[in-house]
Short mmCIF file of N, CA and C in Angstrom, two decimals:
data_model
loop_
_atom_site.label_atom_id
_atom_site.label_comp_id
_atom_site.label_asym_id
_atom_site.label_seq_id
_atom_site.Cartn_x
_atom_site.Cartn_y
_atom_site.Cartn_z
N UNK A 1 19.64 -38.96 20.66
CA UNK A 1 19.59 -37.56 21.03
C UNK A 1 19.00 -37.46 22.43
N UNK A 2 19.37 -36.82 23.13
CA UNK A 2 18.73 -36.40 24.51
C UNK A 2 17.58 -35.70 24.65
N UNK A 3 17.44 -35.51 25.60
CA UNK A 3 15.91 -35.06 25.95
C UNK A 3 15.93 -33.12 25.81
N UNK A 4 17.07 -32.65 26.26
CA UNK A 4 17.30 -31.24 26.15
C UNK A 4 17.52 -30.92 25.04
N UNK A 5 18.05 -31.80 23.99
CA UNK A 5 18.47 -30.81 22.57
C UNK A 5 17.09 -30.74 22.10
N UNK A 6 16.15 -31.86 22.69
CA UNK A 6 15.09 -32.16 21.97
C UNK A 6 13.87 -30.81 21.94
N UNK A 7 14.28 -30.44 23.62
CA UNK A 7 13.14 -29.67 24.18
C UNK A 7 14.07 -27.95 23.59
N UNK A 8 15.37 -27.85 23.20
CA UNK A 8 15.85 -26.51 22.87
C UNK A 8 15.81 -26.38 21.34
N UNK A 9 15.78 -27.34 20.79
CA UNK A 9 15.24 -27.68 19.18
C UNK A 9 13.55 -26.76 18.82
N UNK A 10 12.71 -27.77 20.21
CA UNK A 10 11.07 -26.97 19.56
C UNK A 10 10.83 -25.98 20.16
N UNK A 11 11.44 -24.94 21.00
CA UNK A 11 11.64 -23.98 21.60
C UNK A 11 11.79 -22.85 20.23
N UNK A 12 13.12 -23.72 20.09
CA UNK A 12 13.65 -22.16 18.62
C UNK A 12 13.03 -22.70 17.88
N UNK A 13 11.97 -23.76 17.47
CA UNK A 13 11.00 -23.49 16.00
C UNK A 13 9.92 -22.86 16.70
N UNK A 14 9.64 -23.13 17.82
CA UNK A 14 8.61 -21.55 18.50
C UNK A 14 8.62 -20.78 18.27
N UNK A 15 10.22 -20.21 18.45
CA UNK A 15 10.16 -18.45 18.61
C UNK A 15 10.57 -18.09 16.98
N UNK A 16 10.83 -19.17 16.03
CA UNK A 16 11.11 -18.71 14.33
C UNK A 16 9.71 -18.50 14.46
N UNK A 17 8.48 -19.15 14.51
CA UNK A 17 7.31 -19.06 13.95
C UNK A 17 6.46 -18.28 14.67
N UNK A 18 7.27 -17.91 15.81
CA UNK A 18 6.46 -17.02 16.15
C UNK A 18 7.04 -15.51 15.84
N UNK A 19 8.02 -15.39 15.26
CA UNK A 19 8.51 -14.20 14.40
C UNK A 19 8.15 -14.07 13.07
N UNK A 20 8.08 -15.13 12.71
CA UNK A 20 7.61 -14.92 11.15
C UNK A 20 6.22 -14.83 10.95
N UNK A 21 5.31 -15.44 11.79
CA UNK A 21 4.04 -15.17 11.96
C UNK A 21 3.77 -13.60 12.48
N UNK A 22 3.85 -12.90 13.69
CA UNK A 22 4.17 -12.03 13.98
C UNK A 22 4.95 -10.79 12.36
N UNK A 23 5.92 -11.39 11.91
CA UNK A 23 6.07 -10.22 10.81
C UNK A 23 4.91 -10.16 9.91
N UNK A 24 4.62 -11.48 9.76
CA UNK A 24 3.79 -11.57 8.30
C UNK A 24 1.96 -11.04 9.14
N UNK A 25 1.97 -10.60 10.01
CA UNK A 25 0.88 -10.07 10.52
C UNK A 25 0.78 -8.48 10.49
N UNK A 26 1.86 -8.06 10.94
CA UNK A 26 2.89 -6.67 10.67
C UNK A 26 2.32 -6.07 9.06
N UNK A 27 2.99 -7.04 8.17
CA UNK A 27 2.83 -6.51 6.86
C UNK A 27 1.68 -6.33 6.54
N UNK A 28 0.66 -7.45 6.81
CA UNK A 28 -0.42 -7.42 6.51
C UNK A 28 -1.31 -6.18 7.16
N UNK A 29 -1.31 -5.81 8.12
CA UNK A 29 -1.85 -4.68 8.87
C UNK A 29 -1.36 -3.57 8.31
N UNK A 30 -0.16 -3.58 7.83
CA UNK A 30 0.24 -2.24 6.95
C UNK A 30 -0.39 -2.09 6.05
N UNK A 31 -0.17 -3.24 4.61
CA UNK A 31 -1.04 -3.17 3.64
C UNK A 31 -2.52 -2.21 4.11
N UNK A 32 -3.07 -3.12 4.42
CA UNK A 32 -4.29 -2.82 4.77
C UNK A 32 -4.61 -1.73 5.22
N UNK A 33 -3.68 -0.64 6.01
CA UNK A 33 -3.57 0.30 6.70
C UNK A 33 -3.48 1.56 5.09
N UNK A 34 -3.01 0.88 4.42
CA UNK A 34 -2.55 2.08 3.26
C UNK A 34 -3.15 2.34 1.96
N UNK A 35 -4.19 0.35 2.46
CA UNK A 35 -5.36 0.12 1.47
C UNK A 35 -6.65 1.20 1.78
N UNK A 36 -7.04 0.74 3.18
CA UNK A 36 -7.79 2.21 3.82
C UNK A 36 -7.52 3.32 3.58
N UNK A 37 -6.86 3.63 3.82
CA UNK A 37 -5.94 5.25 3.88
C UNK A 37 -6.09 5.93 2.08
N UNK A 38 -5.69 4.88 1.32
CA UNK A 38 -6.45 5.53 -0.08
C UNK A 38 -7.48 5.58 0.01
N UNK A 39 -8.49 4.36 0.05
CA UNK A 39 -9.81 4.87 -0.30
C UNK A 39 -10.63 5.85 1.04
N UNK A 40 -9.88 6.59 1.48
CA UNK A 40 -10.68 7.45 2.06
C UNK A 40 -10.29 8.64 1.60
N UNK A 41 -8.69 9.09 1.21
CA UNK A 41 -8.61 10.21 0.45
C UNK A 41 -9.38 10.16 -0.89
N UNK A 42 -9.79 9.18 -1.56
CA UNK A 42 -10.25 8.94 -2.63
C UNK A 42 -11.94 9.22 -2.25
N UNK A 43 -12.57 8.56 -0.97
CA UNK A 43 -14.06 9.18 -1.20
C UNK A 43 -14.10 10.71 -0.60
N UNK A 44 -13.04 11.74 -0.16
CA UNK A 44 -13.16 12.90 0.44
C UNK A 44 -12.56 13.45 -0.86
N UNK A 45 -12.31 12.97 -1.43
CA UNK A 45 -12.02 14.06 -2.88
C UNK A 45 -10.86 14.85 -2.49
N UNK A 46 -9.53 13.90 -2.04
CA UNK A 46 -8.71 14.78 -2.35
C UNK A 46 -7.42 13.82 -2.81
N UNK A 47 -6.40 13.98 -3.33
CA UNK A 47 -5.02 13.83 -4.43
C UNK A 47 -4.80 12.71 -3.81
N UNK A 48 -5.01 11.79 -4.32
CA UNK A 48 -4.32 10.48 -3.85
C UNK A 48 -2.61 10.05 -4.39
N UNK A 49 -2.10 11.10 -5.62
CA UNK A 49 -1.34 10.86 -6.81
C UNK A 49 -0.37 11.61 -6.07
N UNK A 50 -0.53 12.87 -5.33
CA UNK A 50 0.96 13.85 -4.73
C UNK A 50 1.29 15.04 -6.22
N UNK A 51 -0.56 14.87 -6.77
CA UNK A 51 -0.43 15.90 -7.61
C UNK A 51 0.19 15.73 -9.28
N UNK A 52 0.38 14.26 -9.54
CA UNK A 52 1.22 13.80 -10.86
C UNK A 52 -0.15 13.30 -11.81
N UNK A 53 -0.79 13.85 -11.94
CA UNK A 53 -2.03 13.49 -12.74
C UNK A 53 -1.97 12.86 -14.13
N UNK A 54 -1.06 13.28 -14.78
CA UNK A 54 -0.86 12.12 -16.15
C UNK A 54 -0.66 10.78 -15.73
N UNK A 55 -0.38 10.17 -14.70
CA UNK A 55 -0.19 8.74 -14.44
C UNK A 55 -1.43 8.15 -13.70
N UNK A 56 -2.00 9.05 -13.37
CA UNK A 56 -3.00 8.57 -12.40
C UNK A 56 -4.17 7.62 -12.71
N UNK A 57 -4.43 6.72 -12.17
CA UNK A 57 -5.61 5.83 -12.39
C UNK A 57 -7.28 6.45 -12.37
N UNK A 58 -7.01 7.74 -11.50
CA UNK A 58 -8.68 7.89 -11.76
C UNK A 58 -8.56 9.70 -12.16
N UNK A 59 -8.14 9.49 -13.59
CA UNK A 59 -7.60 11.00 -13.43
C UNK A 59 -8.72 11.16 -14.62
N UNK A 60 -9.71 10.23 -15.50
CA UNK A 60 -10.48 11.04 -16.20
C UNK A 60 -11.90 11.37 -15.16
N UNK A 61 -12.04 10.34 -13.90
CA UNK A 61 -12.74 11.08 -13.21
C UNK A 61 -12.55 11.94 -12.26
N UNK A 62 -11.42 12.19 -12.03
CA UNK A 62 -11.14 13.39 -10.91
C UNK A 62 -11.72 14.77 -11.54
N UNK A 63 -11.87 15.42 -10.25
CA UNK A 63 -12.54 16.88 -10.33
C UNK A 63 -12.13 17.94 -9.41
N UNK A 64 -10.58 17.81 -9.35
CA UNK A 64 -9.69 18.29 -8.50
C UNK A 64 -9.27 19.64 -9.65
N UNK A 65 -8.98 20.94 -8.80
CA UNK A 65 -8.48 22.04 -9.92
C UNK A 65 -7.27 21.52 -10.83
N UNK A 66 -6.24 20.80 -10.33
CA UNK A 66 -5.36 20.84 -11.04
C UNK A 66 -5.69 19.60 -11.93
N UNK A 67 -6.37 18.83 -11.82
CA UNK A 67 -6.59 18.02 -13.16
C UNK A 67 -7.56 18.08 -13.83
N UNK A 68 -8.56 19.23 -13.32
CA UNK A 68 -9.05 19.48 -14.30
C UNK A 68 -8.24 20.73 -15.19
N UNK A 69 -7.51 21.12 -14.92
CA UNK A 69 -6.61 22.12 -15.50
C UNK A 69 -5.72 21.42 -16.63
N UNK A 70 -5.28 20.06 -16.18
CA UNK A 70 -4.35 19.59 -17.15
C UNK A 70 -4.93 18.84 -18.16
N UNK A 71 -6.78 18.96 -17.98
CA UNK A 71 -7.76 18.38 -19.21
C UNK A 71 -8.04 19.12 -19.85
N UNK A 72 -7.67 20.30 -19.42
CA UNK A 72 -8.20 21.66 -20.60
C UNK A 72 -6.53 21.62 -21.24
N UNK A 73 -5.52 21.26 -20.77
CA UNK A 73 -4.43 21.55 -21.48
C UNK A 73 -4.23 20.52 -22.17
N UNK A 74 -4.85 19.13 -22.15
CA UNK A 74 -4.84 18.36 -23.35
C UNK A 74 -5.95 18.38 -24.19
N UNK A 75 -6.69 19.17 -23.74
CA UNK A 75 -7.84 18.94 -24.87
C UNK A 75 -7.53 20.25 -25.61
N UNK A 76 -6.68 21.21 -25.02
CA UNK A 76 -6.49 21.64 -26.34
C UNK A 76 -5.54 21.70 -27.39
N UNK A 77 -4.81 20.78 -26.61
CA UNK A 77 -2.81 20.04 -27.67
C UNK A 77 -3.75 18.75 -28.56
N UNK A 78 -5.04 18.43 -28.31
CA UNK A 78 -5.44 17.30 -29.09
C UNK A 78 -6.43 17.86 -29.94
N UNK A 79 -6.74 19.32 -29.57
CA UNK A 79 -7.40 20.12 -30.95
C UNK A 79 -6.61 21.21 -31.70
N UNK A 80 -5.16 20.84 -32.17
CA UNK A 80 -4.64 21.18 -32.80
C UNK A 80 -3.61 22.74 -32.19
N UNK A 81 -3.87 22.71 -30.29
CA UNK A 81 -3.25 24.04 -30.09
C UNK A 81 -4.40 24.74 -29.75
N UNK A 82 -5.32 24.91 -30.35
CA UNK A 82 -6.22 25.61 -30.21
C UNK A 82 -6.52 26.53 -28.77
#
């Protein structure tokens, strides 16, 4: 093999790894960007869910009107209607 295929060979595993490094830095900064981004709507006390409170992970401690609204509407379909 010659000396040029040699040197245009580790060139393009440069610029693959430096794209895939580069993406996989991308993603990671997103994540992280959306990991933040909850827990700050989460310590300012406001809807992290877009308002769907039966699915929600912190919905027996939320203290938002509308879920606490939809705890008075199961607590009273789980006392018979009442």
């Amino acid at each position: 093999m010659n000396k040029r295929f040699l040197q245009m060979q580790s060139r393009r595993q440069l610029l693959a790894a430096a794209l895939r490094y580069g993406t996989l830095g991308l993603l990671g900064a997103a994540g992280g960007a959306a990991f933040a981004r909850r827990r700050r709507l989460l310590r300012e006390g406001k809807c992290i869910n877009h308002g769907v409170c039966r699915g929600c992970e912190v919905f027996e401690a939320c203290g938002l009107p509308q879920a606490l609204s939809a705890k008075q509407v199961l607590a009273r379909m789980g006392n018979g209607g009442k």
